[in-house]
XYZ file of C-alpha atoms in Angstrom:
701
model
C -60.520 -51.369 66.736
C -59.087 -49.659 69.786
C -55.658 -50.567 71.091
C -53.393 -53.498 70.414
C -53.079 -57.017 71.752
C -52.396 -57.228 75.457
C -49.356 -58.885 76.916
C -48.963 -58.550 80.685
C -45.700 -58.784 82.533
C -43.832 -57.125 85.333
C -46.897 -57.126 87.485
C -46.656 -57.327 91.233
C -47.070 -59.883 93.942
C -46.219 -59.269 97.549
C -43.765 -56.416 97.931
C -42.324 -56.745 94.421
C -43.999 -53.782 92.782
C -44.049 -53.551 89.005
C -46.346 -51.731 86.637
C -47.832 -51.928 83.190
C -48.426 -48.722 81.274
C -50.903 -47.844 78.591
C -50.073 -47.261 74.959
C -52.725 -44.608 74.420
C -55.468 -42.966 76.393
C -57.958 -44.725 74.082
C -56.710 -48.046 75.424
C -57.082 -46.831 78.973
C -60.621 -45.718 78.189
C -61.427 -49.065 76.562
C -60.360 -50.771 79.761
C -62.275 -48.191 81.790
C -65.427 -49.053 79.862
C -64.723 -52.725 80.318
C -64.383 -52.185 84.060
C -68.019 -51.080 84.051
C -68.956 -54.587 82.905
C -67.013 -56.363 85.646
C -68.124 -57.189 89.162
C -65.645 -55.698 91.602
C -65.277 -57.801 94.768
C -64.237 -56.294 98.041
C -60.743 -54.896 97.857
C -59.622 -56.756 100.928
C -60.849 -60.054 99.539
C -59.009 -59.616 96.272
C -55.923 -58.404 98.064
C -55.871 -61.532 100.184
C -56.558 -63.752 97.180
C -53.598 -62.321 95.253
C -51.248 -61.939 98.183
C -50.784 -58.288 97.292
C -50.644 -55.849 100.220
C -51.861 -52.922 98.101
C -55.526 -52.482 97.283
C -56.516 -52.627 93.601
C -58.593 -50.053 91.818
C -61.562 -51.142 89.685
C -59.506 -50.822 86.535
C -56.616 -52.766 88.011
C -59.111 -55.496 88.801
C -60.564 -55.229 85.292
C -57.059 -55.775 83.923
C -56.800 -58.906 86.013
C -60.098 -60.169 84.635
C -58.954 -59.286 81.113
C -55.867 -61.396 81.658
C -58.094 -64.160 82.943
C -60.163 -64.109 79.750
C -57.080 -64.242 77.626
C -54.250 -66.743 77.708
C -52.203 -64.885 80.248
C -50.726 -65.561 83.624
C -51.147 -62.218 85.318
C -50.275 -60.632 88.599
C -51.960 -57.614 90.103
C -50.236 -54.364 89.313
C -50.145 -51.437 91.701
C -48.901 -48.701 91.579
C -50.157 -46.820 88.521
C -48.236 -44.487 86.269
C -49.967 -41.091 86.140
C -48.378 -39.166 83.326
C -49.700 -35.747 82.426
C -50.932 -36.406 78.927
C -50.814 -40.069 78.048
C -49.613 -43.239 79.653
C -47.239 -45.463 77.784
C -47.343 -49.213 77.721
C -44.531 -51.600 78.151
C -45.711 -55.165 77.623
C -43.553 -58.238 77.749
C -44.338 -61.715 78.888
C -43.231 -62.350 82.432
C -39.699 -63.656 82.537
C -40.191 -65.010 86.032
C -42.579 -67.461 87.574
C -44.789 -66.996 90.601
C -47.531 -65.478 88.471
C -51.033 -65.708 89.798
C -52.943 -68.195 87.641
C -56.380 -66.811 86.983
C -59.494 -68.927 86.484
C -61.945 -68.321 83.665
C -65.091 -69.034 85.640
C -67.062 -66.341 87.439
C -70.398 -65.438 88.896
C -73.057 -63.263 87.350
C -73.130 -59.806 88.922
C -74.214 -56.282 88.211
C -71.726 -53.917 86.687
C -69.993 -51.220 88.690
C -68.575 -48.031 87.358
C -64.972 -47.071 87.662
C -63.099 -43.832 87.700
C -59.648 -44.890 88.772
C -56.598 -45.308 86.652
C -54.919 -48.650 86.116
C -53.397 -51.272 83.885
C -53.975 -51.790 80.210
C -55.856 -54.111 77.910
C -57.170 -53.751 74.390
C -60.658 -54.592 73.211
C -59.193 -57.528 71.294
C -57.615 -59.048 74.359
C -60.636 -58.334 76.540
C -62.628 -60.859 74.532
C -60.000 -63.562 74.421
C -60.592 -67.063 75.725
C -58.385 -69.210 77.870
C -58.190 -72.642 79.292
C -58.999 -72.989 82.932
C -56.050 -72.799 85.285
C -55.673 -72.962 89.010
C -58.072 -70.539 90.661
C -57.476 -68.423 93.732
C -58.336 -69.875 97.091
C -61.938 -71.078 97.176
C -62.356 -69.365 100.525
C -62.262 -66.027 98.751
C -64.732 -64.696 96.159
C -63.625 -65.345 92.599
C -63.513 -62.597 89.995
C -66.889 -62.433 88.299
C -67.714 -61.109 84.848
C -70.763 -60.939 82.663
C -71.389 -63.923 80.476
C -70.463 -63.701 76.822
C -74.146 -63.367 75.899
C -74.552 -60.168 77.925
C -71.097 -58.750 77.440
C -71.075 -55.859 74.924
C -69.367 -56.419 71.603
C -66.261 -54.638 70.374
C -68.406 -52.383 68.206
C -70.647 -51.467 71.135
C -67.680 -50.627 73.317
C -66.174 -48.558 70.520
C -69.463 -46.730 70.002
C -69.759 -46.015 73.713
C -66.216 -44.712 73.712
C -67.015 -42.371 70.854
C -69.985 -41.029 72.822
C -68.136 -40.383 76.056
C -64.799 -39.193 74.767
C -66.166 -35.726 74.003
C -66.648 -35.089 77.691
C -63.883 -37.309 78.992
C -61.378 -35.450 81.117
C -58.038 -36.661 82.258
C -57.770 -38.336 85.622
C -57.188 -35.664 88.252
C -53.576 -35.156 89.188
C -52.436 -34.725 92.740
C -52.626 -30.972 93.003
C -49.534 -28.946 93.808
C -49.631 -26.207 96.437
C -51.092 -23.079 94.868
C -49.168 -19.839 94.717
C -50.419 -16.743 96.522
C -49.316 -14.486 93.644
C -50.283 -15.983 90.258
C -48.575 -14.397 87.272
C -48.905 -14.403 83.509
C -45.572 -15.834 82.421
C -44.211 -16.065 78.874
C -41.371 -18.527 78.275
C -39.468 -17.906 75.053
C -37.218 -20.718 73.891
C -35.637 -21.988 70.692
C -36.741 -25.513 71.584
C -39.388 -27.160 73.723
C -39.825 -30.871 74.392
C -41.333 -32.971 72.985
C -41.757 -30.922 69.795
C -38.113 -29.913 69.499
C -35.199 -30.927 71.675
C -31.435 -31.074 71.322
C -30.486 -30.878 75.001
C -31.455 -29.684 78.447
C -33.002 -26.433 77.221
C -35.837 -28.329 75.562
C -36.509 -30.216 78.799
C -36.667 -26.992 80.801
C -39.061 -25.305 78.369
C -41.234 -28.414 78.256
C -41.363 -29.162 81.988
C -40.915 -26.036 84.119
C -43.947 -24.210 82.607
C -46.139 -27.225 83.422
C -44.948 -27.205 87.028
C -45.653 -23.475 87.281
C -49.101 -23.877 85.732
C -49.939 -26.578 88.262
C -49.253 -24.012 90.974
C -51.805 -21.577 89.574
C -49.861 -19.435 87.111
C -51.062 -18.763 83.583
C -48.168 -19.795 81.353
C -47.409 -19.461 77.654
C -44.432 -21.037 75.896
C -43.348 -19.511 72.579
C -41.046 -21.498 70.273
C -40.512 -21.916 66.519
C -42.560 -24.385 64.518
C -39.765 -26.410 62.960
C -40.479 -28.471 59.884
C -37.504 -30.741 59.151
C -39.211 -33.121 56.759
C -39.025 -35.993 59.258
C -41.473 -38.024 61.320
C -40.991 -35.520 64.141
C -43.034 -33.008 62.125
C -46.161 -34.979 63.045
C -45.803 -33.780 66.632
C -47.268 -30.481 65.422
C -50.379 -32.154 63.991
C -52.249 -31.573 67.249
C -51.618 -27.815 67.116
C -54.203 -25.425 65.710
C -53.500 -22.568 63.317
C -54.756 -19.329 64.848
C -56.533 -16.752 62.735
C -53.916 -14.146 63.642
C -50.882 -12.949 61.734
C -48.278 -10.491 62.958
C -46.304 -8.023 60.867
C -42.818 -7.618 62.343
C -40.405 -4.800 61.494
C -36.871 -6.170 61.325
C -35.164 -3.040 60.073
C -32.984 -3.752 57.069
C -34.660 -7.142 56.690
C -37.989 -5.408 56.091
C -41.461 -6.398 57.272
C -41.891 -10.073 58.033
C -45.225 -11.851 58.476
C -45.510 -14.739 60.911
C -48.351 -17.090 61.778
C -49.068 -18.758 65.103
C -50.036 -22.314 65.966
C -51.449 -23.132 69.385
C -51.997 -26.119 71.631
C -53.326 -25.965 75.184
C -51.766 -28.889 76.968
C -51.238 -29.623 80.653
C -52.718 -26.196 81.494
C -50.025 -24.461 79.414
C -50.500 -22.502 76.186
C -47.845 -23.750 73.771
C -47.489 -21.274 70.894
C -45.423 -22.023 67.804
C -44.227 -19.255 65.509
C -44.438 -20.228 61.849
C -42.262 -18.768 59.098
C -40.468 -20.330 56.086
C -37.058 -19.928 57.759
C -38.014 -22.677 60.231
C -38.793 -25.146 57.440
C -35.568 -26.920 56.469
C -33.753 -30.227 57.043
C -31.389 -30.658 59.956
C -31.911 -29.727 63.586
C -33.075 -26.372 64.970
C -29.636 -24.795 64.574
C -27.652 -26.601 61.903
C -27.485 -29.297 59.274
C -24.725 -31.573 58.027
C -22.878 -28.555 56.607
C -22.760 -26.654 59.891
C -24.681 -23.894 61.659
C -27.266 -22.001 59.603
C -25.958 -18.640 58.447
C -29.264 -16.876 59.141
C -29.709 -18.005 62.750
C -29.623 -14.426 64.021
C -32.483 -13.530 61.680
C -34.460 -16.665 62.641
C -34.258 -15.997 66.366
C -34.732 -12.250 66.051
C -38.013 -13.192 64.411
C -38.827 -15.505 67.317
C -38.071 -12.843 69.937
C -40.213 -10.179 68.292
C -43.068 -12.611 67.650
C -42.943 -13.611 71.324
C -43.368 -9.972 72.316
C -46.431 -9.724 70.091
C -48.052 -12.983 71.221
C -49.491 -11.799 74.588
C -50.951 -8.740 72.861
C -52.665 -10.334 69.855
C -53.365 -14.040 70.448
C -56.910 -14.692 71.762
C -55.956 -17.662 73.942
C -56.161 -16.205 77.421
C -59.286 -18.148 78.334
C -57.980 -21.680 77.928
C -56.544 -21.666 81.440
C -60.019 -21.178 82.914
C -61.618 -23.860 80.740
C -62.872 -21.678 77.878
C -62.072 -22.503 74.273
C -60.547 -19.110 73.656
C -60.643 -15.701 75.260
C -58.898 -12.368 75.360
C -55.116 -12.055 74.935
C -52.900 -12.321 77.985
C -52.331 -8.577 77.968
C -49.429 -6.332 78.885
C -48.813 -7.182 82.535
C -46.737 -10.315 82.247
C -43.295 -11.685 82.922
C -41.049 -12.784 80.052
C -38.426 -15.495 80.571
C -35.951 -15.392 77.662
C -33.865 -18.561 77.445
C -30.302 -18.283 76.110
C -29.161 -16.023 73.293
C -31.840 -17.264 70.886
C -34.492 -15.397 72.889
C -32.171 -12.768 74.339
C -33.524 -9.909 72.202
C -36.821 -10.020 74.129
C -35.573 -7.754 76.984
C -34.113 -5.329 74.431
C -37.341 -5.197 72.418
C -39.411 -4.610 75.557
C -37.241 -1.689 76.670
C -36.254 -0.130 73.331
C -39.429 -0.597 71.253
C -42.497 -1.277 73.390
C -41.942 0.592 76.651
C -40.990 3.766 74.780
C -44.432 3.666 73.187
C -46.346 3.072 76.406
C -46.699 -0.709 75.963
C -45.528 -3.301 78.499
C -44.858 -0.637 81.114
C -45.837 -3.142 83.816
C -44.095 -6.116 82.209
C -40.765 -7.456 83.386
C -38.153 -9.740 81.841
C -35.658 -12.344 82.975
C -32.858 -13.793 80.888
C -32.072 -17.420 81.748
C -28.555 -18.515 80.799
C -28.161 -22.234 80.186
C -24.743 -22.088 78.513
C -22.478 -19.038 78.484
C -20.392 -20.346 75.613
C -23.167 -19.438 73.146
C -23.814 -15.683 73.072
C -25.104 -14.694 69.635
C -22.036 -12.729 68.536
C -22.041 -11.362 64.999
C -20.282 -8.560 63.066
C -21.564 -5.045 63.731
C -23.250 -4.954 60.309
C -25.941 -7.256 61.749
C -27.228 -4.538 64.092
C -29.347 -2.921 61.397
C -31.179 -6.212 60.832
C -32.503 -6.478 64.390
C -35.179 -3.785 64.191
C -33.765 -1.898 67.199
C -33.383 1.907 67.371
C -29.907 3.290 66.682
C -29.371 4.498 70.242
C -29.475 0.879 71.453
C -26.102 0.177 69.851
C -24.151 0.714 73.071
C -26.173 -2.008 74.842
C -25.198 -4.660 72.278
C -21.762 -3.279 71.352
C -18.985 -5.842 71.481
C -15.565 -6.610 70.101
C -14.300 -9.915 68.847
C -11.555 -11.299 71.128
C -8.006 -11.392 69.835
C -8.033 -15.164 69.416
C -11.144 -15.167 67.200
C -10.895 -15.783 63.466
C -12.914 -12.587 62.893
C -11.771 -9.235 64.210
C -13.325 -5.832 64.592
C -16.505 -4.408 66.123
C -19.407 -6.758 66.768
C -22.738 -7.137 68.512
C -23.379 -9.504 71.414
C -27.056 -10.358 71.803
C -26.642 -12.074 75.172
C -24.747 -9.079 76.537
C -27.695 -6.866 75.590
C -30.075 -9.161 77.477
C -27.893 -9.147 80.598
C -28.007 -5.343 80.634
C -31.666 -4.930 79.625
C -33.335 -7.727 81.610
C -34.716 -7.056 85.058
C -33.047 -10.153 86.448
C -30.471 -12.708 85.279
C -30.732 -16.394 86.048
C -28.662 -19.492 85.484
C -29.365 -23.175 86.048
C -27.384 -23.590 89.272
C -25.942 -21.443 92.028
C -22.458 -22.715 91.301
C -22.722 -21.706 87.664
C -24.065 -18.300 88.670
C -20.776 -17.701 90.467
C -18.582 -19.271 87.778
C -19.850 -17.026 84.990
C -18.708 -13.956 86.945
C -15.107 -15.182 86.740
C -12.741 -14.711 83.826
C -12.518 -18.501 83.420
C -16.274 -19.103 83.224
C -17.664 -15.846 81.861
C -16.509 -16.285 78.259
C -15.693 -12.594 78.049
C -18.890 -11.387 79.740
C -17.701 -11.765 83.339
C -17.354 -8.024 83.905
C -20.835 -7.364 82.540
C -22.223 -10.051 84.832
C -20.322 -8.667 87.794
C -22.122 -5.364 87.226
C -25.461 -7.217 87.581
C -24.402 -9.563 90.359
C -27.061 -8.231 92.746
C -29.701 -9.408 90.245
C -28.057 -12.746 89.438
C -29.459 -16.009 90.786
C -29.102 -19.721 90.074
C -31.692 -22.505 90.391
C -30.978 -26.161 89.659
C -33.221 -27.793 87.071
C -35.589 -30.584 87.979
C -36.258 -33.874 86.227
C -39.397 -35.647 85.094
C -40.076 -37.896 88.078
C -42.490 -40.014 86.031
C -40.201 -40.662 83.095
C -37.243 -41.342 85.386
C -38.769 -43.667 87.954
C -36.974 -46.927 88.840
C -40.170 -48.365 90.302
C -41.983 -47.848 86.995
C -39.492 -47.875 84.135
C -40.511 -49.587 80.913
C -36.927 -49.827 79.688
C -35.287 -51.653 82.582
C -35.136 -55.317 83.522
C -36.800 -54.995 86.926
C -38.459 -52.402 89.095
C -37.074 -51.302 92.429
C -37.495 -48.538 94.972
C -35.864 -47.136 98.071
C -37.900 -49.634 100.108
C -36.780 -52.643 98.063
C -33.524 -52.440 96.119
C -33.450 -56.063 94.996
C -34.489 -55.114 91.455
C -31.331 -53.076 90.916
C -29.194 -56.217 91.129
C -31.362 -57.732 88.381
C -30.906 -54.602 86.265
C -27.139 -54.853 86.723
C -27.033 -58.517 85.766
C -29.163 -57.852 82.678
C -26.911 -54.967 81.613
C -23.761 -57.039 82.116
C -25.281 -59.774 79.971
C -26.407 -57.306 77.290
C -22.919 -55.811 77.087
C -21.211 -59.198 76.975
C -19.486 -58.762 80.329
C -19.083 -61.403 83.003
C -22.274 -61.468 85.042
C -21.002 -60.972 88.576
C -22.663 -58.749 91.204
C -19.299 -58.196 92.917
C -17.693 -56.551 89.875
C -18.168 -52.735 89.964
C -19.992 -51.531 86.848
C -19.219 -47.941 85.826
C -21.064 -45.812 83.283
C -20.668 -42.588 81.325
C -23.425 -40.969 79.226
C -23.251 -37.761 77.228
C -22.115 -35.891 74.149
C -18.661 -36.829 72.949
C -17.131 -33.380 73.138
C -14.399 -31.692 75.132
C -16.793 -30.147 77.671
C -18.133 -33.505 78.895
C -14.683 -35.007 79.470
C -14.934 -38.317 77.556
C -11.170 -38.185 77.045
C -10.662 -38.303 80.817
C -12.716 -41.500 81.034
C -11.011 -43.107 78.033
C -7.579 -42.350 79.475
C -8.707 -43.946 82.753
C -9.925 -47.233 81.274
C -6.618 -49.041 81.869
C -6.302 -48.171 85.601
C -10.005 -48.886 86.090
C -9.604 -52.268 84.387
C -6.656 -53.041 86.652
C -9.004 -52.448 89.583
C -11.397 -55.021 88.174
C -14.072 -52.597 86.947
C -16.382 -52.901 83.975
C -16.992 -49.664 82.052
C -19.647 -48.676 79.518
C -19.820 -45.384 77.601
C -22.830 -44.181 75.628
C -22.714 -41.158 73.353
C -21.901 -39.641 69.978
C -20.177 -36.498 68.820
C -16.591 -35.744 67.877
C -15.437 -38.500 65.477
C -12.041 -38.688 67.193
C -13.678 -39.748 70.465
C -15.937 -42.211 68.663
C -12.924 -43.898 67.063
C -11.103 -43.938 70.371
C -14.074 -45.689 72.005
C -14.002 -48.391 69.341
C -10.249 -48.834 69.708
C -10.346 -49.119 73.506
C -13.121 -51.707 73.263
C -10.928 -53.848 70.982
C -8.017 -53.523 73.393
C -10.020 -54.226 76.551
C -13.029 -56.347 75.519
C -13.466 -57.850 78.996
C -13.667 -54.461 80.704
C -14.931 -51.800 78.268
C -17.862 -51.249 75.945
C -18.292 -48.144 73.790
C -21.835 -47.600 72.509
C -21.483 -45.006 69.734
C -24.807 -43.232 69.236
C -27.574 -42.373 71.616
C -30.598 -44.328 72.770
C -33.006 -43.269 75.499
C -33.893 -46.876 76.461
C -30.197 -47.761 76.684
C -29.522 -44.704 78.840
C -32.252 -45.867 81.224
C -30.717 -49.339 81.398
C -27.277 -47.892 82.107
C -28.654 -45.670 84.862
C -30.448 -48.611 86.462
C -27.703 -51.194 85.978
C -24.523 -49.313 86.847
C -23.120 -48.924 90.344
C -21.313 -45.668 89.569
C -21.788 -42.862 87.024
C -18.693 -40.890 85.995
C -19.058 -37.190 85.112
C -15.651 -35.518 84.570
C -17.213 -32.505 82.778
C -14.884 -29.543 82.481
C -17.836 -27.234 83.036
C -21.473 -28.072 83.621
C -24.060 -25.297 84.028
C -26.513 -27.683 85.675
C -26.193 -31.283 84.597
C -29.021 -33.796 84.549
C -27.267 -37.146 84.483
C -26.188 -36.869 88.114
C -29.850 -36.271 89.032
C -30.960 -39.292 87.000
C -28.229 -41.347 88.669
C -29.299 -40.416 92.186
C -32.911 -41.138 91.307
C -31.843 -44.663 90.293
C -29.554 -45.324 93.258
C -26.432 -45.017 91.086
C -23.603 -43.133 92.772
C -22.243 -40.113 90.848
C -18.522 -39.321 90.814
C -18.161 -35.905 89.211
C -15.926 -32.900 88.743
C -16.845 -30.242 91.303
C -18.118 -27.622 88.870
C -21.361 -25.722 88.296
C -24.494 -27.712 88.989
C -22.504 -30.853 89.758
C -21.015 -29.196 92.824
C -24.441 -27.906 93.847
C -26.255 -31.224 93.630
C -23.687 -33.827 94.755
C -22.808 -33.944 98.442
C -19.555 -35.733 99.209
C -19.826 -38.968 101.131
C -19.378 -38.557 104.881
C -18.730 -41.914 106.603
C -18.911 -40.242 110.014
C -22.358 -38.702 109.545
C -24.690 -39.178 112.509
C -28.261 -39.572 111.350
C -29.670 -38.874 114.820
C -28.132 -35.402 114.611
C -29.571 -34.749 111.185
C -26.253 -35.137 109.387
C -26.355 -36.388 105.805
C -24.248 -39.307 104.638
C -23.930 -37.606 101.253
C -24.858 -38.623 97.712
C -21.552 -39.281 95.927
C -18.000 -38.021 95.408
C -16.600 -34.930 93.689
C -13.061 -34.150 92.554
C -11.044 -31.370 90.938
C -9.437 -30.692 88.524
C -11.052 -32.787 85.751
C -8.070 -35.027 85.174
C -7.319 -38.734 85.396
C -5.498 -38.791 88.725
C -8.057 -36.811 90.789
C -10.894 -38.850 89.313
C -9.137 -42.110 90.116
C -8.540 -40.975 93.688
C -12.260 -40.351 94.108
C -13.029 -43.665 92.420
C -10.692 -45.510 94.796
C -12.617 -44.132 97.771
C -15.884 -45.217 96.161
C -14.596 -48.701 95.366
C -13.340 -49.154 98.911
C -16.785 -48.281 100.256
C -18.472 -50.503 97.651
C -16.372 -53.564 98.463
C -15.711 -53.234 102.183
C -18.755 -51.408 103.516
C -21.837 -52.631 101.635
C -24.234 -51.310 104.289
C -22.785 -47.812 103.936
C -23.009 -48.129 100.158
C -26.690 -48.974 100.388
C -27.290 -45.996 102.676
C -25.531 -43.821 100.105
C -27.810 -45.169 97.386
C -30.911 -44.455 99.467
C -29.655 -40.965 100.303
C -29.611 -40.091 96.616
C -32.940 -41.752 95.888
C -34.756 -39.742 98.560
C -33.640 -36.347 97.217
C -36.366 -34.039 95.935
C -35.357 -33.684 92.279
C -38.777 -32.680 90.948
C -39.709 -29.681 88.861
C -42.142 -28.681 91.623
C -39.154 -27.868 93.819
C -37.590 -25.769 91.061
C -40.911 -24.045 90.334
C -41.229 -22.814 93.900
C -37.740 -21.292 93.721
C -38.501 -19.675 90.363
C -41.605 -18.094 91.874
C -39.460 -16.203 94.362
C -37.299 -14.766 91.563
C -40.441 -13.868 89.604
C -41.839 -11.948 92.561
C -38.611 -10.008 92.993
C -38.618 -9.113 89.303
C -42.208 -7.827 89.424
C -41.619 -5.817 92.613
C -38.701 -3.775 91.300
C -39.015 -0.989 88.733
C -37.785 -1.895 85.248
C -34.031 -1.760 84.811
C -34.432 -0.020 81.445
C -37.557 2.172 81.521
C -37.176 2.762 77.787
């Protein structure tokens, strides 16, 4: 049987917009087929009958009828969540009243087809029965369905679904503006969401290529096929093993054979390199005993396999709707992310270009975190498969403070010198890494390439992080109606065991518990924040010392502090929606995503003015004149990342929160209306791509 039992809630009446999402596309299709059996009255008539100002689609109406057949009190549910691959379902019974009671009776009518997206119901719930309740106004036409004698059975619906699913295509997305200069782009990354993710890098590799593909580029993402022996391994079940193997020469490590798995999804070719070194417990980089000792070998293998993929994999036709096709070919642009993929520019220049291959290709190295550079003793050079005269490009020396001394290789340094352009994840970070404080020893090398160095802030998934359509929060809200945020705050206060009071400022912190993110600054500030009457919640895991400190502070200040040790995506959504203020005292932050999530949810960020935080947060300006185009700002920044500067910024925020509520609401709306999408980032990346392709290669070979 398709789907699961239906349970409607958080639907919409009037201007209170909520949504229901689908568990699987099969459920959506089951409802789509059911919509063909339902008479669809005039949209205006149904809109007036339900009191909903938005017009329902056929499937939205079918969901209403499905609720009517079952024992549900349902309300109509625009808008609809249009995710790229599948729509998720969040189903709870309505916690509030005012639901539209739906009658069971209806008139016989001919079926109408439907091709719009909408709410969810399973085949089981579509055939439920219900007692008659109050019907809509008799002046309006009632919903009409086929009688039970003519309505198709579950088996018939399932059979019809099996027949049509072969040719079923996803609902068309709103098309992005198309580029004038489409490119073949190869993203190389050690992780890609949702298959593998430990941080922001996985989000970038999983989202930016999709945004670029929607603009007309042909995009391939190359990442390892990790097998950790966990449930996450099933994510690779939808990939297909290609009938291609590559023999890779890794010098002293000998010839290595790799296989390739492929999945064409969201107009992107996701390619996964398979080799036994990627099959082990832990995460992509380490296990409970620490970092894997052969990581350089594992990611050298990835980099070389990525160089081979456009030449040998017959997947170039998927973008145009064919099942396969010729390889991408030599004229393409490689984007190597962090040190794990940083040998790609070196391989292109030192191995391929010297042999007349990839002469028209270009490469970009994207730096997400300068603190990780791929530094190893000089003896590792012979295991990279590079010619001996490339030693000077990777040559390095361990700093005096390091536990290891002597000559070394620096893989990221080689990429900075060999790549045609260098990118980071914010303009602020692009400047910081050229300084001795932020360059981690590579500042002089980066200064030599400063004319080719750019920074672009990451985007966020505007569907996953959407306060008007969030399955994990208490209520939906938008920039046009912020009333739901107060409900989210009250629910979070109750969940945390705090006093439920809308006047009490609720502060949040989310992140890894390590020195970079500044959890110690927040923990040291709990007492002065409590004295100001604030409630504080922290969510994260990491350094055991910080975890123990969170538990201790919670015992000392139970009325004002909660420490949630661990990480939970649903909880992070509830904190973003329920808090008034998000604290981000990071000591350095290449880009930062939490401040973007906060602004999206109308939560005001207070952050250390560093890297991407400085780029994305505009300080509050109470004297801004909207008629002159001046911005009120989006939050507060401070420096240095210490208790006193952060408290000074917090005092300004609390004064605005308590004494100027209208200004506070304008500040919330200012953040919510920012364009934080990946489409914005994709357009900026296109400009860098064009510059890279226009210039001659930095290292001809």
